[in-house]
Amino acid sequence: MEKLTGLKKVKTAVFISGTGSNLKNLIKFSKIKKSPISIDLIISSVNKAKGLKYAHQFSIKNKIFNFQNIKIAEKNILTLVKKEKIKFICLAGFMRVLSKNFIKEFNGKIVNIHPSLLPKYKGLNTHKRVIKNKDKFSGCTVHYVTTKLDSGKIIMQKRIKVTTTDNLTSLTKKILAQEHKLYPAAILKIFN
Ligand code: GAR
């Protein structure tokens, strides 16, 4: 990734589909002086995504795209991100797979956070699978987005212990708390 020059922050879009706790965390991070990014656009694939409230709270431009027709959605998103001069994209609980064409346009400039120790547990229901398999460790990963699901180069990873008393709720909570530390740290690593 290009190094930062001067004080200009890199115009960033965050893509969400749900609660948006990572979005909120990234917005807060973006406002501190040492953050290399500013968040200028929020895109949601879900009409009533709870996370959209942070777009309103922090007065950030936002738009919902209906992914019923992926081609049209992506074409319209590309037009918008180009218009807004977005240079970097963070996926944060974005539950859609982006097409080759879209990723090509932003090659090496899209990152994602995933709630597992990739390459273990790509896809959905990661915590459920960790508990079912009685894994001793789990965690979260920030990685570059490529055309293969949850498979791009790993930027940073955080490992946590899974205890015998952990259940879906406790593990989700524990890992989400780590995600909120890891995503900003990974972004600092990318740009510094
Ligand atoms: C997070 O745990 C994130 O890692 C996960 O969805 C959750 C979104 O929470 N993402 C994926 O599973 C993507 N494959 P949030 O909406 O509160 O940030």
Tab-separated table of C-alpha atoms and ligand atoms in Angstrom:
chain	number	residue	atom	x	y	z
A	1	MET	CA	0.000	0.000	0.000
A	2	GLU	CA	1.236	3.526	-0.793
A	3	LYS	CA	2.718	5.359	2.147
A	4	LEU	CA	0.865	8.358	3.410
A	5	THR	CA	2.146	11.692	2.278
A	6	GLY	CA	1.481	14.784	4.326
A	7	LEU	CA	-1.564	14.888	6.519
A	8	LYS	CA	-4.135	13.749	4.017
A	9	LYS	CA	-6.081	10.719	5.078
A	10	VAL	CA	-7.012	8.026	2.582
A	11	LYS	CA	-10.650	8.267	1.566
A	12	THR	CA	-12.261	5.036	2.678
A	13	ALA	CA	-15.612	3.320	2.279
A	14	VAL	CA	-16.925	0.762	4.772
A	15	PHE	CA	-19.296	-1.932	3.535
A	16	ILE	CA	-21.709	-3.435	6.061
A	17	SER	CA	-24.726	-5.725	6.259
A	18	GLY	CA	-25.593	-5.812	9.964
A	19	THR	CA	-24.974	-4.467	13.446
A	20	GLY	CA	-22.011	-2.332	12.521
A	21	SER	CA	-19.941	-2.551	15.703
A	22	ASN	CA	-16.780	-2.762	13.578
A	23	LEU	CA	-18.034	0.183	11.542
A	24	LYS	CA	-18.548	2.267	14.687
A	25	ASN	CA	-15.112	1.272	15.895
A	26	LEU	CA	-13.503	2.196	12.567
A	27	ILE	CA	-15.273	5.554	12.511
A	28	LYS	CA	-13.903	6.327	15.973
A	29	PHE	CA	-10.437	5.193	14.915
A	30	SER	CA	-10.592	7.289	11.739
A	31	LYS	CA	-11.064	10.414	13.810
A	32	ILE	CA	-7.845	10.114	15.768
A	33	LYS	CA	-4.829	11.967	14.445
A	34	LYS	CA	-2.672	8.930	13.715
A	35	SER	CA	-5.374	7.212	11.662
A	36	PRO	CA	-4.321	6.949	8.008
A	37	ILE	CA	-7.937	6.743	6.824
A	38	SER	CA	-11.032	8.902	6.836
A	39	ILE	CA	-14.415	7.282	6.415
A	40	ASP	CA	-16.309	9.089	3.736
A	41	LEU	CA	-18.832	6.549	2.579
A	42	ILE	CA	-20.837	3.698	4.080
A	43	ILE	CA	-22.456	1.112	1.889
A	44	SER	CA	-25.012	-1.377	3.142
A	45	SER	CA	-26.340	-4.446	1.394
A	46	VAL	CA	-29.230	-4.564	3.842
A	47	ASN	CA	-32.058	-2.102	3.937
A	48	LYS	CA	-32.469	-1.975	7.680
A	49	ALA	CA	-28.912	-2.743	8.767
A	50	LYS	CA	-28.561	-1.516	12.344
A	51	GLY	CA	-25.105	-0.196	11.552
A	52	LEU	CA	-26.605	2.507	9.338
A	53	LYS	CA	-27.406	4.429	12.510
A	54	TYR	CA	-23.695	5.237	12.820
A	55	ALA	CA	-23.726	6.768	9.362
A	56	HIS	CA	-26.459	9.089	10.580
A	57	GLN	CA	-24.868	9.677	13.976
A	58	PHE	CA	-21.552	10.697	12.439
A	59	SER	CA	-23.074	12.345	9.342
A	60	ILE	CA	-21.321	10.112	6.852
A	61	LYS	CA	-22.657	9.694	3.347
A	62	ASN	CA	-24.376	6.320	3.055
A	63	LYS	CA	-26.279	4.283	0.565
A	64	ILE	CA	-28.143	0.995	0.526
A	65	PHE	CA	-27.755	-1.302	-2.457
A	66	ASN	CA	-30.061	-4.152	-3.252
A	67	PHE	CA	-27.955	-7.160	-4.160
A	68	GLN	CA	-30.831	-9.055	-5.745
A	69	ASN	CA	-29.062	-8.251	-8.976
A	70	ILE	CA	-25.366	-8.302	-8.095
A	71	LYS	CA	-24.198	-6.952	-11.451
A	72	ILE	CA	-26.349	-3.853	-11.220
A	73	ALA	CA	-25.538	-3.329	-7.537
A	74	GLU	CA	-21.802	-3.516	-8.152
A	75	LYS	CA	-21.952	-1.279	-11.205
A	76	ASN	CA	-23.781	1.362	-9.189
A	77	ILE	CA	-21.430	0.994	-6.217
A	78	LEU	CA	-18.413	1.424	-8.500
A	79	THR	CA	-19.894	4.588	-9.964
A	80	LEU	CA	-20.495	5.959	-6.476
A	81	VAL	CA	-17.088	5.079	-4.998
A	82	LYS	CA	-15.375	6.622	-8.010
A	83	LYS	CA	-17.483	9.764	-7.721
A	84	GLU	CA	-16.562	10.001	-4.040
A	85	LYS	CA	-12.872	9.408	-4.847
A	86	ILE	CA	-12.702	6.409	-2.523
A	87	LYS	CA	-9.252	4.788	-2.504
A	88	PHE	CA	-9.649	2.060	0.115
A	89	ILE	CA	-12.489	-0.265	1.136
A	90	CYS	CA	-13.029	-1.993	4.476
A	91	LEU	CA	-15.543	-4.808	4.636
A	92	ALA	CA	-17.012	-4.967	8.128
A	93	GLY	CA	-19.628	-7.660	8.510
A	94	PHE	CA	-20.455	-7.354	4.814
A	95	MET	CA	-22.243	-10.594	3.983
A	96	ARG	CA	-21.978	-10.507	0.211
A	97	VAL	CA	-19.290	-11.930	-2.014
A	98	LEU	CA	-17.897	-9.333	-4.395
A	99	SER	CA	-17.321	-10.337	-7.998
A	100	LYS	CA	-13.970	-10.640	-9.771
A	101	ASN	CA	-14.738	-7.537	-11.769
A	102	PHE	CA	-15.349	-5.421	-8.715
A	103	ILE	CA	-12.280	-6.680	-6.885
A	104	LYS	CA	-10.099	-6.099	-9.953
A	105	GLU	CA	-11.061	-2.431	-9.902
A	106	PHE	CA	-9.780	-2.149	-6.322
A	107	ASN	CA	-7.020	-4.701	-6.493
A	108	GLY	CA	-5.112	-4.811	-3.197
A	109	LYS	CA	-7.240	-2.052	-1.768
A	110	ILE	CA	-10.081	-4.041	-0.210
A	111	VAL	CA	-9.671	-5.605	3.217
A	112	ASN	CA	-11.974	-7.706	5.353
A	113	ILE	CA	-12.268	-8.831	8.945
A	114	HIS	CA	-13.247	-12.415	9.545
A	115	PRO	CA	-14.081	-13.981	12.927
A	116	SER	CA	-11.770	-16.983	12.782
A	117	LEU	CA	-8.137	-17.919	12.527
A	118	LEU	CA	-8.036	-18.143	8.743
A	119	PRO	CA	-7.454	-20.337	6.808
A	120	LYS	CA	-9.556	-22.218	9.352
A	121	TYR	CA	-13.315	-21.719	9.168
A	122	LYS	CA	-13.938	-19.692	6.044
A	123	GLY	CA	-17.542	-18.691	5.480
A	124	LEU	CA	-20.370	-18.542	7.983
A	125	ASN	CA	-21.008	-19.806	11.524
A	126	THR	CA	-17.362	-19.801	12.506
A	127	HIS	CA	-17.918	-19.720	16.287
A	128	LYS	CA	-20.477	-22.517	16.126
A	129	ARG	CA	-17.972	-24.703	14.326
A	130	VAL	CA	-15.177	-23.840	16.774
A	131	ILE	CA	-17.368	-24.873	19.721
A	132	LYS	CA	-18.627	-27.995	18.001
A	133	ASN	CA	-15.056	-29.075	17.258
A	134	LYS	CA	-13.942	-28.239	20.818
A	135	ASP	CA	-11.073	-26.125	19.495
A	136	LYS	CA	-8.761	-24.738	22.145
A	137	PHE	CA	-8.124	-21.510	20.238
A	138	SER	CA	-9.985	-19.219	17.929
A	139	GLY	CA	-9.651	-15.572	16.963
A	140	CYS	CA	-9.994	-13.118	14.135
A	141	THR	CA	-8.164	-12.187	10.968
A	142	VAL	CA	-7.819	-9.096	8.808
A	143	HIS	CA	-6.933	-10.009	5.236
A	144	TYR	CA	-6.892	-8.659	1.713
A	145	VAL	CA	-9.950	-9.505	-0.328
A	146	THR	CA	-9.411	-11.616	-3.398
A	147	THR	CA	-11.799	-13.436	-5.666
A	148	LYS	CA	-11.662	-16.526	-3.430
A	149	LEU	CA	-13.805	-16.340	-0.293
A	150	ASP	CA	-11.846	-15.457	2.886
A	151	SER	CA	-8.592	-16.464	1.208
A	152	GLY	CA	-6.519	-13.341	0.525
A	153	LYS	CA	-3.171	-12.543	2.120
A	154	ILE	CA	-3.376	-12.212	5.888
A	155	ILE	CA	-2.474	-8.795	7.267
A	156	MET	CA	-2.920	-9.491	10.981
A	157	GLN	CA	-4.417	-12.148	13.169
A	158	LYS	CA	-5.304	-12.353	16.863
A	159	ARG	CA	-5.548	-15.671	18.658
A	160	ILE	CA	-7.618	-16.148	21.800
A	161	LYS	CA	-8.200	-19.069	24.122
A	162	VAL	CA	-11.528	-20.878	23.977
A	163	THR	CA	-12.424	-22.164	27.432
A	164	THR	CA	-14.566	-25.188	28.233
A	165	THR	CA	-17.255	-22.838	29.564
A	166	ASP	CA	-17.418	-20.742	26.389
A	167	ASN	CA	-20.669	-20.799	24.460
A	168	LEU	CA	-21.764	-19.075	21.272
A	169	THR	CA	-22.610	-15.831	23.086
A	170	SER	CA	-19.435	-15.590	25.138
A	171	LEU	CA	-17.174	-16.527	22.234
A	172	THR	CA	-18.852	-14.064	19.876
A	173	LYS	CA	-18.426	-11.321	22.473
A	174	LYS	CA	-14.807	-12.173	23.222
A	175	ILE	CA	-13.825	-12.290	19.565
A	176	LEU	CA	-15.729	-9.151	18.635
A	177	ALA	CA	-13.823	-7.263	21.339
A	178	GLN	CA	-10.590	-8.474	19.728
A	179	GLU	CA	-11.836	-7.517	16.255
A	180	HIS	CA	-12.236	-3.970	17.488
A	181	LYS	CA	-8.539	-3.873	18.389
A	182	LEU	CA	-7.304	-5.807	15.390
A	183	TYR	CA	-8.956	-3.860	12.560
A	184	PRO	CA	-7.379	-0.485	13.420
A	185	ALA	CA	-4.026	-2.167	14.117
A	186	ALA	CA	-4.128	-3.862	10.709
A	187	ILE	CA	-4.952	-0.587	8.986
A	188	LEU	CA	-2.025	1.102	10.697
A	189	LYS	CA	0.182	-1.750	9.536
A	190	ILE	CA	-1.018	-1.411	5.938
A	191	PHE	CA	-0.265	2.288	5.662
A	192	ASN	CA	2.792	2.672	7.863
B	1	GAR	C1	-18.039	-9.620	12.770
B	1	GAR	O1	-17.793	-10.634	13.693
B	1	GAR	C2	-17.255	-9.869	11.500
B	1	GAR	O2	-15.987	-10.418	11.714
B	1	GAR	C3	-18.147	-10.850	10.799
B	1	GAR	O3	-19.443	-10.374	11.020
B	1	GAR	C4	-19.482	-9.679	12.272
B	1	GAR	C5	-20.059	-8.310	12.032
B	1	GAR	O4	-20.249	-7.634	13.237
B	1	GAR	N1	-17.835	-10.937	9.414
B	1	GAR	C6	-17.927	-12.054	8.706
B	1	GAR	O5	-18.317	-13.102	9.167
B	1	GAR	C7	-17.507	-11.915	7.260
B	1	GAR	N2	-17.185	-13.161	6.706
B	1	GAR	P1	-20.495	-6.057	13.234
B	1	GAR	O6	-21.616	-5.793	12.218
B	1	GAR	O7	-20.934	-5.753	14.632
B	1	GAR	O8	-19.213	-5.381	12.850
